[in-house]
Amino acid sequence: MTELILEHIKKASEKGEKLLAILLDPDKTALEEIPTISKRIEQLNANYIFVGGSFVENGITGIFVKTLKEHTKIPIILFPGDYSQITNSADALLFLSLLSGRNPEYLIEQQIKSVPFLKNSTLEIIPTGYILIDGGTNSSVLKISKTTAIPQDNIDLAVSTAIAGMYKGKQLIYLEAGSGAKNVVQEKLISKVKQHINIPLIVGGGIKTKNQLNNAYKSGADMVVIGTAFENKLI
Ligand code: 1GP
């Protein structure tokens, strides 16, 4: 029987095994590049491929994921910027709530809009608390969600937000500095959040070097997500 993705992430977290996800944005990646890209992802021994973006046109994600599936067996997890990006071709969906923001559209409206599709879908749905931390840039997710990020030095707020997410029943917490962030999520913030939650922690945004990757793991990230550095062939 295929192990459910959330179970795999939880077990890895319990055992202290560190996971890597490569984020692909269908808006920035041509279908013709998929065979080469899939090989590069496999060479990195990535555990997961995240697919999603802020400006993906309707209908594109389905074709993108189907093509990826022809070239790799690495499980594909949707990380949608909008409910229109949800497709049955993937394995799982991060069912995101933007907990750092106060915009109802990204706290509950998008989720409701996804239900007519999801109720007939086979996707594994993973409730995820998504928390934006100031990465020093006006990231796409900030612009689109019209929310503000938690400052890196407001560790108490980040911790309380993560704990509230856990109490609300989220199964994962995702600390996000924003794609292409200038500053990654600080080690101290990652470790404080990790100390206070007993669900797996994902960290992403601006990670470009092995050193930054290892620091995120050492601070307590169970999974690190890398998008821009992979796109730019830095890793
Ligand atoms: C963005 O956390 C991911 O949602 C990855 O960020 O593109 O900066 O690696 P980067």
Coordinates of C-alpha atoms and ligand atoms in Angstrom, one line a residue:
M1 CA 0.0 0.0 0.0
T2 CA 1.3 3.5 -0.8
E3 CA 2.2 5.4 2.3
L4 CA 0.3 8.6 2.7
I5 CA 2.4 11.6 2.2
L6 CA 1.6 13.3 5.5
E7 CA 2.4 10.0 7.3
H8 CA 5.8 9.9 5.5
I9 CA 6.5 13.5 6.5
K10 CA 5.5 12.9 10.1
K11 CA 7.6 9.7 10.4
A12 CA 10.6 11.5 8.9
S13 CA 10.2 14.3 11.4
E14 CA 10.0 11.8 14.3
K15 CA 13.2 10.1 13.1
G16 CA 15.0 13.4 12.5
E17 CA 15.3 12.6 8.8
K18 CA 15.5 15.8 6.8
L19 CA 13.4 16.3 3.6
L20 CA 13.9 18.4 0.5
A21 CA 11.2 19.7 -1.8
I22 CA 11.9 21.4 -5.1
L23 CA 9.3 24.0 -6.1
L24 CA 8.4 24.3 -9.7
D25 CA 6.3 27.2 -11.0
P26 CA 4.4 26.2 -14.1
D27 CA 4.4 29.8 -15.1
K28 CA 8.2 29.9 -15.2
T29 CA 9.0 26.4 -16.5
A30 CA 8.4 25.4 -20.1
L31 CA 6.9 21.9 -20.7
E32 CA 9.9 21.1 -22.9
E33 CA 12.2 21.6 -20.0
I34 CA 10.5 18.9 -17.9
P35 CA 12.6 15.9 -18.9
T36 CA 15.9 17.7 -18.0
I37 CA 14.4 19.3 -14.9
S38 CA 13.1 15.9 -13.6
K39 CA 16.6 14.4 -14.0
R40 CA 18.1 17.3 -12.0
I41 CA 15.5 16.9 -9.3
E42 CA 16.3 13.2 -9.0
Q43 CA 20.0 13.9 -8.9
L44 CA 19.4 16.1 -5.9
N45 CA 17.6 13.2 -4.1
A46 CA 14.6 15.5 -3.5
N47 CA 11.7 13.8 -1.6
Y48 CA 9.0 15.9 -3.1
I49 CA 8.2 18.2 -6.0
F50 CA 6.0 21.2 -5.1
V51 CA 4.0 22.7 -7.9
G52 CA 2.4 26.1 -7.8
G53 CA 2.9 29.8 -8.4
S54 CA 1.3 33.2 -8.0
F55 CA 0.4 33.8 -11.6
V56 CA -0.4 30.4 -13.2
E57 CA -3.0 30.5 -16.0
N58 CA -6.1 28.4 -15.7
G59 CA -5.6 24.8 -17.0
I60 CA -1.8 24.9 -17.1
T61 CA -1.1 23.1 -13.8
G62 CA -2.9 19.9 -14.9
I63 CA -0.9 19.6 -18.1
F64 CA 2.3 20.5 -16.2
V65 CA 1.8 17.9 -13.5
K66 CA 0.8 15.2 -16.0
T67 CA 4.0 15.8 -18.0
L68 CA 6.1 15.7 -14.8
K69 CA 4.5 12.4 -14.0
E70 CA 5.7 11.0 -17.3
H71 CA 9.3 11.7 -16.3
T72 CA 9.5 11.1 -12.5
K73 CA 8.1 9.0 -9.8
I74 CA 8.8 11.6 -7.1
P75 CA 5.5 12.5 -5.4
I76 CA 4.0 15.8 -6.5
I77 CA 2.4 18.1 -3.9
L78 CA 0.3 21.1 -5.0
F79 CA 1.3 24.4 -3.4
P80 CA -1.3 26.5 -5.1
G81 CA -1.4 30.3 -5.2
D82 CA -5.0 30.1 -6.2
Y83 CA -7.7 27.3 -6.0
S84 CA -7.8 27.3 -9.8
Q85 CA -4.4 25.5 -9.8
I86 CA -5.8 22.4 -8.1
T87 CA -5.6 19.3 -10.3
N88 CA -6.2 15.6 -9.7
S89 CA -3.0 14.7 -11.5
A90 CA -0.9 15.4 -8.4
D91 CA -0.6 13.2 -5.3
A92 CA -1.4 15.7 -2.6
L93 CA -2.5 19.2 -1.9
L94 CA -1.2 21.6 0.8
F95 CA -4.5 23.0 1.9
L96 CA -3.1 26.3 2.9
S97 CA -4.4 28.9 5.3
L98 CA -2.4 32.2 5.4
L99 CA -2.3 32.5 9.1
S100 CA 0.0 35.5 9.3
G101 CA -2.5 37.5 7.2
R102 CA -5.9 39.0 8.0
N103 CA -7.4 38.7 4.5
P104 CA -10.4 36.4 4.6
E105 CA -9.9 35.5 1.0
Y106 CA -6.8 33.5 2.0
L107 CA -8.0 32.4 5.4
I108 CA -11.3 30.8 4.2
E109 CA -12.7 32.0 0.9
Q110 CA -10.2 30.3 -1.4
Q111 CA -10.7 27.1 0.6
I112 CA -14.5 27.2 0.2
K113 CA -14.1 27.8 -3.6
S114 CA -11.9 24.7 -3.9
V115 CA -14.5 22.4 -2.3
P116 CA -16.7 21.7 -5.4
F117 CA -13.6 20.3 -7.0
L118 CA -12.0 18.6 -4.0
K119 CA -15.1 16.7 -2.8
N120 CA -14.8 14.6 -5.9
S121 CA -11.1 14.4 -5.9
T122 CA -8.6 11.7 -4.9
L123 CA -5.9 14.1 -3.8
E124 CA -4.5 13.7 -0.3
I125 CA -5.5 17.0 1.5
I126 CA -2.9 18.2 4.0
P127 CA -4.1 21.1 6.3
T128 CA -1.2 23.5 6.4
G129 CA -0.7 26.7 8.4
Y130 CA 1.2 29.1 6.1
I131 CA 3.1 31.9 7.9
L132 CA 4.9 34.7 6.0
I133 CA 8.0 36.0 7.6
D134 CA 9.6 39.2 6.3
G135 CA 12.2 38.2 3.8
G136 CA 13.2 41.8 2.9
T137 CA 11.4 41.8 -0.4
N138 CA 7.8 42.6 -1.4
S139 CA 7.2 39.1 -2.5
S140 CA 4.4 38.0 -4.9
V141 CA 2.5 36.3 -2.1
L142 CA 2.5 39.6 -0.1
K143 CA 1.3 41.5 -3.1
I144 CA -1.4 39.1 -4.1
S145 CA -2.6 38.4 -0.6
K146 CA -2.5 42.1 0.3
T147 CA -1.2 41.1 3.8
T148 CA 1.9 41.9 5.8
A149 CA 4.6 39.5 6.9
I150 CA 5.6 38.9 10.5
P151 CA 8.9 40.8 11.2
Q152 CA 11.9 38.5 11.7
D153 CA 12.4 39.9 15.2
N154 CA 8.8 39.3 16.3
I155 CA 9.5 35.8 17.3
D156 CA 6.7 35.7 19.9
L157 CA 4.1 36.5 17.2
A158 CA 5.5 33.9 14.9
V159 CA 5.5 31.3 17.6
S160 CA 2.0 32.2 18.8
T161 CA 0.8 32.1 15.2
A162 CA 2.3 28.6 14.7
I163 CA 0.8 27.3 17.9
A164 CA -2.6 28.7 17.0
G165 CA -2.3 26.9 13.7
M166 CA -1.6 23.7 15.5
Y167 CA -4.5 24.2 17.9
K168 CA -6.7 24.8 14.8
G169 CA -5.7 21.4 13.6
K170 CA -3.2 22.1 11.0
Q171 CA -0.9 19.1 10.3
L172 CA 2.0 21.1 9.0
I173 CA 3.4 24.6 9.6
Y174 CA 5.2 26.3 6.7
L175 CA 7.4 29.3 7.5
E176 CA 7.8 31.3 4.3
A177 CA 10.2 34.2 3.6
G178 CA 8.7 34.5 0.1
S179 CA 10.0 33.2 -3.2
G180 CA 13.3 34.9 -4.1
A181 CA 13.5 36.4 -0.6
K182 CA 16.6 38.5 0.2
N183 CA 16.7 37.2 3.8
V184 CA 15.9 33.6 4.7
V185 CA 13.9 32.8 7.8
Q186 CA 16.3 33.4 10.7
E187 CA 17.6 30.4 12.6
K188 CA 16.4 31.6 15.9
L189 CA 12.9 32.0 14.7
I190 CA 12.9 28.5 13.1
S191 CA 14.2 27.0 16.3
K192 CA 11.7 28.8 18.6
V193 CA 8.8 27.8 16.4
K194 CA 10.0 24.2 16.3
Q195 CA 10.4 24.0 20.1
H196 CA 6.7 24.9 20.5
I197 CA 5.0 22.7 18.0
N198 CA 4.7 19.0 17.7
I199 CA 3.8 18.8 14.0
P200 CA 6.3 18.9 11.1
L201 CA 7.8 22.2 10.1
I202 CA 8.5 23.3 6.5
V203 CA 10.8 26.3 5.8
G204 CA 11.3 28.1 2.5
G205 CA 12.1 31.3 0.7
G206 CA 15.4 32.6 -0.5
I207 CA 17.5 29.5 0.3
K208 CA 20.4 29.5 -2.2
T209 CA 23.4 27.8 -0.6
K210 CA 24.2 24.5 1.1
N211 CA 25.0 26.4 4.2
Q212 CA 21.6 28.1 4.4
L213 CA 20.0 24.7 3.7
N214 CA 21.9 23.0 6.5
N215 CA 21.2 25.9 8.9
A216 CA 17.5 25.6 8.3
Y217 CA 17.7 21.9 9.0
K218 CA 19.9 22.3 12.1
S219 CA 17.5 25.0 13.5
G220 CA 14.6 22.5 13.2
A221 CA 13.1 22.5 9.7
D222 CA 11.9 19.1 8.8
M223 CA 11.5 20.0 5.2
V224 CA 13.1 22.7 3.2
V225 CA 11.6 24.1 -0.1
I226 CA 13.9 25.5 -2.8
G227 CA 12.5 27.1 -5.9
T228 CA 14.4 30.1 -7.2
A229 CA 17.9 28.7 -6.6
F230 CA 16.9 25.5 -8.5
E231 CA 15.4 27.6 -11.4
N232 CA 18.6 29.6 -11.6
K233 CA 20.7 26.4 -11.5
L234 CA 22.5 27.4 -8.3
I235 CA 21.9 24.0 -6.9
Ligands
1GP1 C1 8.5 29.9 -2.1 O1 9.4 28.8 -0.2 C2 9.3 28.8 -1.5 O2 7.1 29.7 -1.8 C3 10.6 28.8 -2.2 O3 11.3 30.0 -2.2 O4 11.9 30.4 -4.6 O5 13.1 31.6 -2.8 O6 13.4 29.2 -3.1 P1 12.5 30.3 -3.3

